[in-house]
Amino acid sequence: MRWRPTNPSARSKSWPPRSGVPVDQLVKLDADENSLWPGRRRVRRRHRRRQPPHLPRPRPGIALRAAIGRYLDVDPASVVAGAGADDIIDILLRLCMPPAAVTTPPTFGMYGFLARINRTPIVEAPRHPGFGLDVDAVARAVADGANMVFVTSPNNPTGTVTSDEELRALCALDALVVVDEAYAEFAEDSCVPYVASHSNLVVLRTFSKWAGLAGLRVGYGIANPALVERMMAIKQPYNVNVAADVAARAAIEHREEILPTLRALCQERDRMVEELGRFEWLEPVPSQANFVLFRVQGRSAAELAASLRRQGVLVRHYDRPDLRDYIRISAGRPSDTTRLVEAMAAQGAPA
Ligand SMILES: *Cc1c(COP(=O)(O)O)cnc(C)c1O
């Protein structure tokens, strides 16, 4: 085999981190999850009530698609669920086998990984400074033959969103436009309503972030029913397991309890930005997600992340040229923010 894929999960940082800080005292601000939803207990209780799991009904997870349809006010026939949004990305690549796909770095790493294992060449259309989309660069890549475009809004790791105008320009291209809204529940906007009028638009959503169910693996796509039918035809029949199906429907059912925790996380995000504002060597990128990308000036961002880690505060640093000077910090509980700010203060002024 010429090319060896590297699975992102093999990006093995040891767990628990070798920081000497006990696991229950770690401040875990590196994975963008919802640490506030108390109702996870409800999901657990519901699992206990169930019979031992038999195979999920393969054809089509009707109840989950119907629940998602009600949640987003869309036709269930335009919903396809999978083992996380990652699974939907993989299904799209396997189904469409595009001659090339466009990504807009810096962005989520799974598009590149899944494209490589599906033998799809990737064309990068890097974002502008400040991380706005370069729609012209995307258009040039499509003119050169790419016919699938991955755009993330709010973008991971920058927290920036795609505007309606940019979305319209993208949908006018001769390509399947995949808008990954993994963090949409934290933002004010969504392009789900555009799906009905744009047959080349696919929106990805997940229960991993807002509902805190990342370990159960359940996400979905919203697209025109004809495309959804073709995706359903090639997906693994049991890609949503029984536990994930039950948990996802419980999260939708209890969304009125979860949504206030999302608002609280966003408030905590804003407090974090404000508190970290006193370190003038940290510059935040305005975010509409539950994390913030900070530019680190006058010292190494990698060393800063490592130093915070030794104090038991986990933040994310990316070993790639366009993010070398940045760290991404997820919003957490108020006590997490306090520990974060203390750990940051202990760094002292940059050299
Ligand atoms: C976390 C994340 C995903 C992964 O979602 P899963 O449903 O857990 O597979 C997809 N896209 C983005 C942008 C993410 O940050």
Tab-separated table of C-alpha atoms and ligand atoms in Angstrom:
chain	number	residue	atom	x	y	z
A	1	MET	CA	0.000	0.000	0.000
A	2	ARG	CA	1.442	3.313	-1.056
A	3	TRP	CA	-0.218	5.512	1.459
A	4	ARG	CA	-0.816	4.870	5.157
A	5	PRO	CA	-3.732	6.718	6.677
A	6	THR	CA	-3.157	8.055	10.143
A	7	ASN	CA	-6.239	7.831	12.260
A	8	PRO	CA	-6.736	11.089	14.188
A	9	SER	CA	-7.625	9.097	17.308
A	10	ALA	CA	-4.090	7.736	17.231
A	11	ARG	CA	-2.944	11.299	17.947
A	12	SER	CA	-2.278	9.738	21.261
A	13	LYS	CA	-1.875	12.191	24.047
A	14	SER	CA	-1.593	9.902	27.030
A	15	TRP	CA	-4.710	9.734	29.168
A	16	PRO	CA	-4.730	10.649	31.964
A	17	PRO	CA	-2.143	13.277	31.047
A	18	ARG	CA	1.187	12.937	32.801
A	19	SER	CA	0.697	16.120	34.731
A	20	GLY	CA	0.568	14.621	38.216
A	21	VAL	CA	-2.868	16.206	38.654
A	22	PRO	CA	-5.556	13.637	39.636
A	23	VAL	CA	-8.127	13.019	36.903
A	24	ASP	CA	-11.047	14.326	38.967
A	25	GLN	CA	-9.238	17.631	39.429
A	26	LEU	CA	-8.433	18.193	35.762
A	27	VAL	CA	-9.974	21.183	34.037
A	28	LYS	CA	-10.889	19.694	30.685
A	29	LEU	CA	-11.270	22.524	28.195
A	30	ASP	CA	-9.959	20.791	25.073
A	31	ALA	CA	-12.935	18.925	23.573
A	32	ASP	CA	-15.822	21.402	23.103
A	33	GLU	CA	-18.419	19.345	24.964
A	34	ASN	CA	-21.336	20.516	27.091
A	35	SER	CA	-20.217	20.038	30.684
A	36	LEU	CA	-23.355	21.620	32.128
A	37	TRP	CA	-26.309	19.448	31.113
A	38	PRO	CA	-27.485	17.741	34.308
A	39	GLY	CA	-29.997	15.623	32.382
A	40	ARG	CA	-27.421	13.097	31.283
A	41	ARG	CA	-28.722	11.159	34.255
A	42	ARG	CA	-32.056	10.930	32.463
A	43	VAL	CA	-30.408	9.247	29.500
A	44	ARG	CA	-28.778	6.735	31.795
A	45	ARG	CA	-32.062	6.008	33.548
A	46	ARG	CA	-33.773	5.454	30.227
A	47	HIS	CA	-31.064	2.991	29.193
A	48	ARG	CA	-31.620	1.020	32.382
A	49	ARG	CA	-35.313	0.602	31.626
A	50	ARG	CA	-34.657	-1.059	28.284
A	51	GLN	CA	-34.509	-4.743	27.435
A	52	PRO	CA	-31.061	-6.114	26.635
A	53	PRO	CA	-30.215	-4.655	23.251
A	54	HIS	CA	-31.246	-6.566	20.167
A	55	LEU	CA	-30.244	-5.324	16.735
A	56	PRO	CA	-31.498	-1.829	15.981
A	57	ARG	CA	-34.159	-1.859	13.307
A	58	PRO	CA	-31.978	-1.180	10.289
A	59	ARG	CA	-34.462	0.356	7.933
A	60	PRO	CA	-34.506	3.638	8.825
A	61	GLY	CA	-34.447	4.398	12.539
A	62	ILE	CA	-37.901	5.826	11.911
A	63	ALA	CA	-38.448	7.238	15.396
A	64	LEU	CA	-35.108	9.086	15.461
A	65	ARG	CA	-35.582	10.600	11.997
A	66	ALA	CA	-39.093	11.687	12.964
A	67	ALA	CA	-37.803	13.236	16.205
A	68	ILE	CA	-35.074	15.127	14.321
A	69	GLY	CA	-37.670	16.213	11.762
A	70	ARG	CA	-39.780	17.719	14.540
A	71	TYR	CA	-36.732	19.227	16.257
A	72	LEU	CA	-35.622	21.132	13.145
A	73	ASP	CA	-38.983	21.441	11.434
A	74	VAL	CA	-37.897	19.436	8.391
A	75	ASP	CA	-39.340	16.456	6.525
A	76	PRO	CA	-38.009	13.209	8.112
A	77	ALA	CA	-37.368	12.013	4.542
A	78	SER	CA	-34.614	14.618	4.358
A	79	VAL	CA	-32.837	13.248	7.460
A	80	VAL	CA	-30.136	10.545	7.480
A	81	ALA	CA	-28.597	9.516	10.810
A	82	GLY	CA	-25.244	7.917	11.412
A	83	ALA	CA	-22.534	7.029	13.899
A	84	GLY	CA	-21.682	10.678	14.390
A	85	ALA	CA	-21.481	13.429	11.791
A	86	ASP	CA	-18.157	11.816	10.856
A	87	ASP	CA	-20.070	8.807	9.531
A	88	ILE	CA	-22.209	11.075	7.334
A	89	ILE	CA	-19.070	12.686	5.866
A	90	ASP	CA	-17.773	9.214	5.050
A	91	ILE	CA	-21.102	8.143	3.494
A	92	LEU	CA	-21.127	11.258	1.276
A	93	LEU	CA	-17.585	10.641	0.071
A	94	ARG	CA	-18.250	6.948	-0.601
A	95	LEU	CA	-21.492	7.706	-2.414
A	96	CYS	CA	-20.344	10.629	-4.548
A	97	MET	CA	-16.680	9.677	-5.143
A	98	PRO	CA	-15.914	13.288	-6.096
A	99	PRO	CA	-12.895	13.865	-8.388
A	100	ALA	CA	-11.729	16.319	-5.688
A	101	ALA	CA	-13.170	17.941	-2.566
A	102	VAL	CA	-12.515	21.443	-1.222
A	103	THR	CA	-11.753	22.251	2.401
A	104	THR	CA	-11.279	25.708	3.933
A	105	PRO	CA	-8.439	25.477	6.468
A	106	PRO	CA	-7.884	26.008	9.262
A	107	THR	CA	-10.833	23.735	9.892
A	108	PHE	CA	-11.987	20.385	11.256
A	109	GLY	CA	-9.521	17.618	10.422
A	110	MET	CA	-11.901	14.773	9.612
A	111	TYR	CA	-12.729	15.978	6.066
A	112	GLY	CA	-9.104	15.517	5.039
A	113	PHE	CA	-8.739	12.212	6.867
A	114	LEU	CA	-11.948	10.704	5.452
A	115	ALA	CA	-11.208	12.036	1.965
A	116	ARG	CA	-7.810	10.342	2.054
A	117	ILE	CA	-9.184	6.965	3.092
A	118	ASN	CA	-11.783	7.315	0.324
A	119	ARG	CA	-9.018	8.158	-2.175
A	120	THR	CA	-10.503	11.630	-2.768
A	121	PRO	CA	-7.941	14.356	-3.474
A	122	ILE	CA	-8.343	17.446	-1.307
A	123	VAL	CA	-7.973	20.988	-2.622
A	124	GLU	CA	-7.434	23.549	0.115
A	125	ALA	CA	-8.968	27.032	-0.128
A	126	PRO	CA	-7.362	28.666	2.943
A	127	ARG	CA	-9.375	31.237	4.877
A	128	HIS	CA	-8.470	34.919	4.831
A	129	PRO	CA	-6.518	36.420	7.756
A	130	GLY	CA	-9.136	36.744	10.497
A	131	PHE	CA	-10.514	33.393	9.267
A	132	GLY	CA	-13.288	34.590	6.930
A	133	LEU	CA	-14.030	32.290	3.990
A	134	ASP	CA	-12.244	32.904	0.693
A	135	VAL	CA	-15.269	32.172	-1.501
A	136	ASP	CA	-13.341	33.081	-4.677
A	137	ALA	CA	-10.703	30.479	-3.882
A	138	VAL	CA	-13.454	27.881	-3.361
A	139	ALA	CA	-15.011	28.902	-6.709
A	140	ARG	CA	-11.636	28.517	-8.454
A	141	ALA	CA	-11.208	25.018	-7.007
A	142	VAL	CA	-14.681	24.071	-8.253
A	143	ALA	CA	-13.927	25.543	-11.688
A	144	ASP	CA	-10.837	23.310	-11.689
A	145	GLY	CA	-12.970	20.194	-11.220
A	146	ALA	CA	-13.703	19.724	-7.505
A	147	ASN	CA	-17.401	19.085	-6.951
A	148	MET	CA	-17.742	18.713	-3.176
A	149	VAL	CA	-17.101	21.554	-0.720
A	150	PHE	CA	-16.786	21.243	3.059
A	151	VAL	CA	-17.538	24.367	5.072
A	152	THR	CA	-17.892	24.434	8.863
A	153	SER	CA	-20.124	27.002	10.564
A	154	PRO	CA	-19.405	27.872	13.306
A	155	ASN	CA	-15.961	26.741	12.209
A	156	ASN	CA	-13.839	24.497	14.387
A	157	PRO	CA	-11.369	25.722	15.662
A	158	THR	CA	-11.949	29.397	14.811
A	159	GLY	CA	-15.569	29.799	16.021
A	160	THR	CA	-16.346	32.001	13.007
A	161	VAL	CA	-19.601	31.635	11.042
A	162	THR	CA	-20.477	31.606	7.347
A	163	SER	CA	-22.766	34.489	6.325
A	164	ASP	CA	-25.982	34.083	4.329
A	165	GLU	CA	-24.329	35.862	1.431
A	166	GLU	CA	-21.378	33.459	1.449
A	167	LEU	CA	-23.745	30.516	1.687
A	168	ARG	CA	-25.715	31.730	-1.326
A	169	ALA	CA	-22.499	32.167	-3.312
A	170	LEU	CA	-21.367	28.656	-2.392
A	171	CYS	CA	-24.713	27.089	-3.291
A	172	ALA	CA	-24.555	28.783	-6.700
A	173	LEU	CA	-21.442	26.715	-7.476
A	174	ASP	CA	-21.634	23.502	-9.459
A	175	ALA	CA	-20.799	21.369	-6.418
A	176	LEU	CA	-22.332	19.575	-3.465
A	177	VAL	CA	-21.960	22.009	-0.562
A	178	VAL	CA	-21.628	20.325	2.828
A	179	VAL	CA	-22.120	22.757	5.712
A	180	ASP	CA	-21.028	21.198	8.997
A	181	GLU	CA	-23.102	22.707	11.805
A	182	ALA	CA	-21.729	20.619	14.669
A	183	TYR	CA	-21.924	23.755	16.869
A	184	ALA	CA	-25.124	25.299	15.471
A	185	GLU	CA	-26.996	24.969	18.765
A	186	PHE	CA	-24.524	27.450	20.293
A	187	ALA	CA	-24.867	29.972	17.459
A	188	GLU	CA	-27.777	32.141	16.408
A	189	ASP	CA	-28.028	30.944	12.861
A	190	SER	CA	-28.436	27.784	10.838
A	191	CYS	CA	-28.719	27.071	7.141
A	192	VAL	CA	-31.088	24.124	7.604
A	193	PRO	CA	-33.993	26.228	6.191
A	194	TYR	CA	-32.039	26.565	2.906
A	195	VAL	CA	-32.009	22.817	2.289
A	196	ALA	CA	-35.578	22.791	0.954
A	197	SER	CA	-34.679	25.290	-1.773
A	198	HIS	CA	-31.103	24.153	-2.542
A	199	SER	CA	-30.773	20.579	-3.777
A	200	ASN	CA	-26.949	20.746	-3.646
A	201	LEU	CA	-26.821	21.643	0.065
A	202	VAL	CA	-26.196	19.111	2.837
A	203	VAL	CA	-26.187	20.219	6.485
A	204	LEU	CA	-24.411	18.103	9.103
A	205	ARG	CA	-25.479	18.065	12.731
A	206	THR	CA	-24.457	16.041	15.779
A	207	PHE	CA	-25.484	15.189	19.333
A	208	SER	CA	-21.811	15.135	20.349
A	209	LYS	CA	-21.391	18.753	21.389
A	210	TRP	CA	-24.613	20.416	22.571
A	211	ALA	CA	-26.104	17.220	24.031
A	212	GLY	CA	-22.783	15.946	25.409
A	213	LEU	CA	-23.221	12.514	23.795
A	214	ALA	CA	-19.919	12.334	21.874
A	215	GLY	CA	-19.079	8.882	23.199
A	216	LEU	CA	-22.342	7.376	21.952
A	217	ARG	CA	-21.665	8.397	18.329
A	218	VAL	CA	-24.788	9.873	16.803
A	219	GLY	CA	-25.042	12.605	14.204
A	220	TYR	CA	-27.048	13.222	11.057
A	221	GLY	CA	-27.323	14.968	7.730
A	222	ILE	CA	-30.155	17.068	6.308
A	223	ALA	CA	-30.409	17.036	2.510
A	224	ASN	CA	-32.890	16.725	-0.298
A	225	PRO	CA	-34.859	13.444	-0.007
A	226	ALA	CA	-33.480	11.989	-3.263
A	227	LEU	CA	-29.898	12.319	-2.017
A	228	VAL	CA	-30.901	11.055	1.428
A	229	GLU	CA	-32.414	7.964	-0.153
A	230	ARG	CA	-29.150	7.225	-1.967
A	231	MET	CA	-27.203	7.782	1.262
A	232	MET	CA	-29.559	5.441	3.133
A	233	ALA	CA	-29.020	2.831	0.445
A	234	ILE	CA	-25.256	2.593	1.030
A	235	LYS	CA	-24.930	3.291	4.744
A	236	GLN	CA	-24.130	0.516	7.199
A	237	PRO	CA	-27.555	-0.793	8.218
A	238	TYR	CA	-26.850	-0.635	11.974
A	239	ASN	CA	-24.777	2.540	12.050
A	240	VAL	CA	-26.867	4.061	14.860
A	241	ASN	CA	-26.752	1.689	17.814
A	242	VAL	CA	-29.644	1.174	20.229
A	243	ALA	CA	-28.071	3.158	23.085
A	244	ALA	CA	-27.289	6.102	20.797
A	245	ASP	CA	-30.797	6.080	19.348
A	246	VAL	CA	-32.400	6.148	22.810
A	247	ALA	CA	-30.054	8.869	24.071
A	248	ALA	CA	-30.479	11.090	21.022
A	249	ARG	CA	-34.261	10.959	21.268
A	250	ALA	CA	-34.077	11.689	25.010
A	251	ALA	CA	-31.898	14.729	24.303
A	252	ILE	CA	-34.440	16.071	21.799
A	253	GLU	CA	-37.287	15.375	24.187
A	254	HIS	CA	-35.509	17.257	27.006
A	255	ARG	CA	-34.117	20.070	24.878
A	256	GLU	CA	-35.943	22.680	26.941
A	257	GLU	CA	-33.681	21.683	29.837
A	258	ILE	CA	-30.529	21.523	27.708
A	259	LEU	CA	-30.872	24.790	25.798
A	260	PRO	CA	-30.430	26.993	28.906
A	261	THR	CA	-27.146	25.185	29.617
A	262	LEU	CA	-25.976	26.167	26.137
A	263	ARG	CA	-26.785	29.797	26.868
A	264	ALA	CA	-24.953	29.473	30.176
A	265	LEU	CA	-21.912	28.021	28.401
A	266	CYS	CA	-21.921	30.918	25.945
A	267	GLN	CA	-22.080	33.354	28.870
A	268	GLU	CA	-19.191	31.512	30.459
A	269	ARG	CA	-17.347	31.720	27.135
A	270	ASP	CA	-17.827	35.487	27.170
A	271	ARG	CA	-16.682	35.703	30.791
A	272	MET	CA	-13.596	33.658	29.896
A	273	VAL	CA	-12.783	36.080	27.047
A	274	GLU	CA	-13.288	39.009	29.382
A	275	GLU	CA	-11.151	37.547	32.179
A	276	LEU	CA	-8.392	36.515	29.808
A	277	GLY	CA	-8.538	40.040	28.344
A	278	ARG	CA	-6.147	41.200	31.041
A	279	PHE	CA	-3.367	39.151	29.427
A	280	GLU	CA	-2.512	41.379	26.510
A	281	TRP	CA	-0.436	38.597	24.947
A	282	LEU	CA	-3.669	36.631	24.342
A	283	GLU	CA	-5.905	37.805	21.506
A	284	PRO	CA	-9.323	36.143	21.074
A	285	VAL	CA	-10.996	35.411	17.735
A	286	PRO	CA	-14.708	36.357	18.093
A	287	SER	CA	-16.578	33.054	18.432
A	288	GLN	CA	-20.160	31.865	18.069
A	289	ALA	CA	-19.332	28.388	19.371
A	290	ASN	CA	-18.634	27.009	22.844
A	291	PHE	CA	-14.893	27.513	22.456
A	292	VAL	CA	-12.553	30.352	21.611
A	293	LEU	CA	-9.388	30.408	19.562
A	294	PHE	CA	-6.730	32.663	21.092
A	295	ARG	CA	-3.674	34.001	19.330
A	296	VAL	CA	-0.647	33.768	21.595
A	297	GLN	CA	1.910	36.524	21.163
A	298	GLY	CA	5.466	36.772	22.431
A	299	ARG	CA	5.699	33.155	23.596
A	300	SER	CA	5.265	29.702	22.134
A	301	ALA	CA	1.615	28.566	22.042
A	302	ALA	CA	2.732	24.927	22.176
A	303	GLU	CA	4.749	25.558	25.332
A	304	LEU	CA	1.874	27.503	26.855
A	305	ALA	CA	-0.494	24.550	26.266
A	306	ALA	CA	2.087	22.160	27.740
A	307	SER	CA	2.612	24.381	30.759
A	308	LEU	CA	-1.155	24.657	31.405
A	309	ARG	CA	-1.366	20.890	31.074
A	310	ARG	CA	1.216	20.448	33.809
A	311	GLN	CA	-1.113	22.496	35.999
A	312	GLY	CA	-4.011	20.198	35.096
A	313	VAL	CA	-5.702	22.594	32.666
A	314	LEU	CA	-6.234	21.005	29.261
A	315	VAL	CA	-6.510	23.262	26.222
A	316	ARG	CA	-5.948	22.419	22.574
A	317	HIS	CA	-2.893	23.301	20.511
A	318	TYR	CA	-2.610	22.238	16.865
A	319	ASP	CA	0.688	21.243	15.377
A	320	ARG	CA	0.104	22.831	11.977
A	321	PRO	CA	1.638	25.941	10.423
A	322	ASP	CA	-1.548	28.037	10.177
A	323	LEU	CA	-2.405	27.461	13.859
A	324	ARG	CA	1.039	27.313	15.370
A	325	ASP	CA	0.500	30.559	17.314
A	326	TYR	CA	-2.973	29.685	18.617
A	327	ILE	CA	-4.665	27.691	21.352
A	328	ARG	CA	-8.338	26.700	21.469
A	329	ILE	CA	-10.103	26.771	24.833
A	330	SER	CA	-13.584	25.309	25.363
A	331	ALA	CA	-16.026	27.051	27.682
A	332	GLY	CA	-16.555	25.056	30.858
A	333	ARG	CA	-18.041	25.443	34.312
A	334	PRO	CA	-17.425	28.719	36.164
A	335	SER	CA	-14.934	26.937	38.444
A	336	ASP	CA	-13.066	25.748	35.321
A	337	THR	CA	-12.770	29.334	34.080
A	338	THR	CA	-11.431	30.410	37.454
A	339	ARG	CA	-8.781	27.656	37.440
A	340	LEU	CA	-7.920	28.538	33.840
A	341	VAL	CA	-7.393	32.203	34.663
A	342	GLU	CA	-5.257	31.327	37.715
A	343	ALA	CA	-3.129	28.960	35.635
A	344	MET	CA	-2.754	31.650	32.978
A	345	ALA	CA	-1.701	34.229	35.572
A	346	ALA	CA	0.950	31.810	36.832
A	347	GLN	CA	2.616	31.951	33.398
A	348	GLY	CA	3.993	35.415	34.077
A	349	ALA	CA	4.734	38.006	31.411
A	350	PRO	CA	6.184	36.794	28.123
A	351	ALA	CA	9.968	36.942	27.740
B	1	LIG	C1	-16.892	17.350	16.766
B	1	LIG	C2	-17.148	17.666	15.345
B	1	LIG	C3	-17.728	16.730	14.478
B	1	LIG	C4	-17.890	15.310	14.881
B	1	LIG	O1	-19.153	15.006	15.163
B	1	LIG	P1	-19.498	13.495	15.579
B	1	LIG	O2	-20.966	13.528	15.482
B	1	LIG	O3	-18.983	13.289	16.955
B	1	LIG	O4	-18.854	12.601	14.566
B	1	LIG	C5	-18.029	17.113	13.185
B	1	LIG	N1	-17.730	18.341	12.746
B	1	LIG	C6	-17.147	19.255	13.544
B	1	LIG	C7	-16.841	20.598	13.013
B	1	LIG	C8	-16.829	18.936	14.862
B	1	LIG	O5	-16.191	19.835	15.623
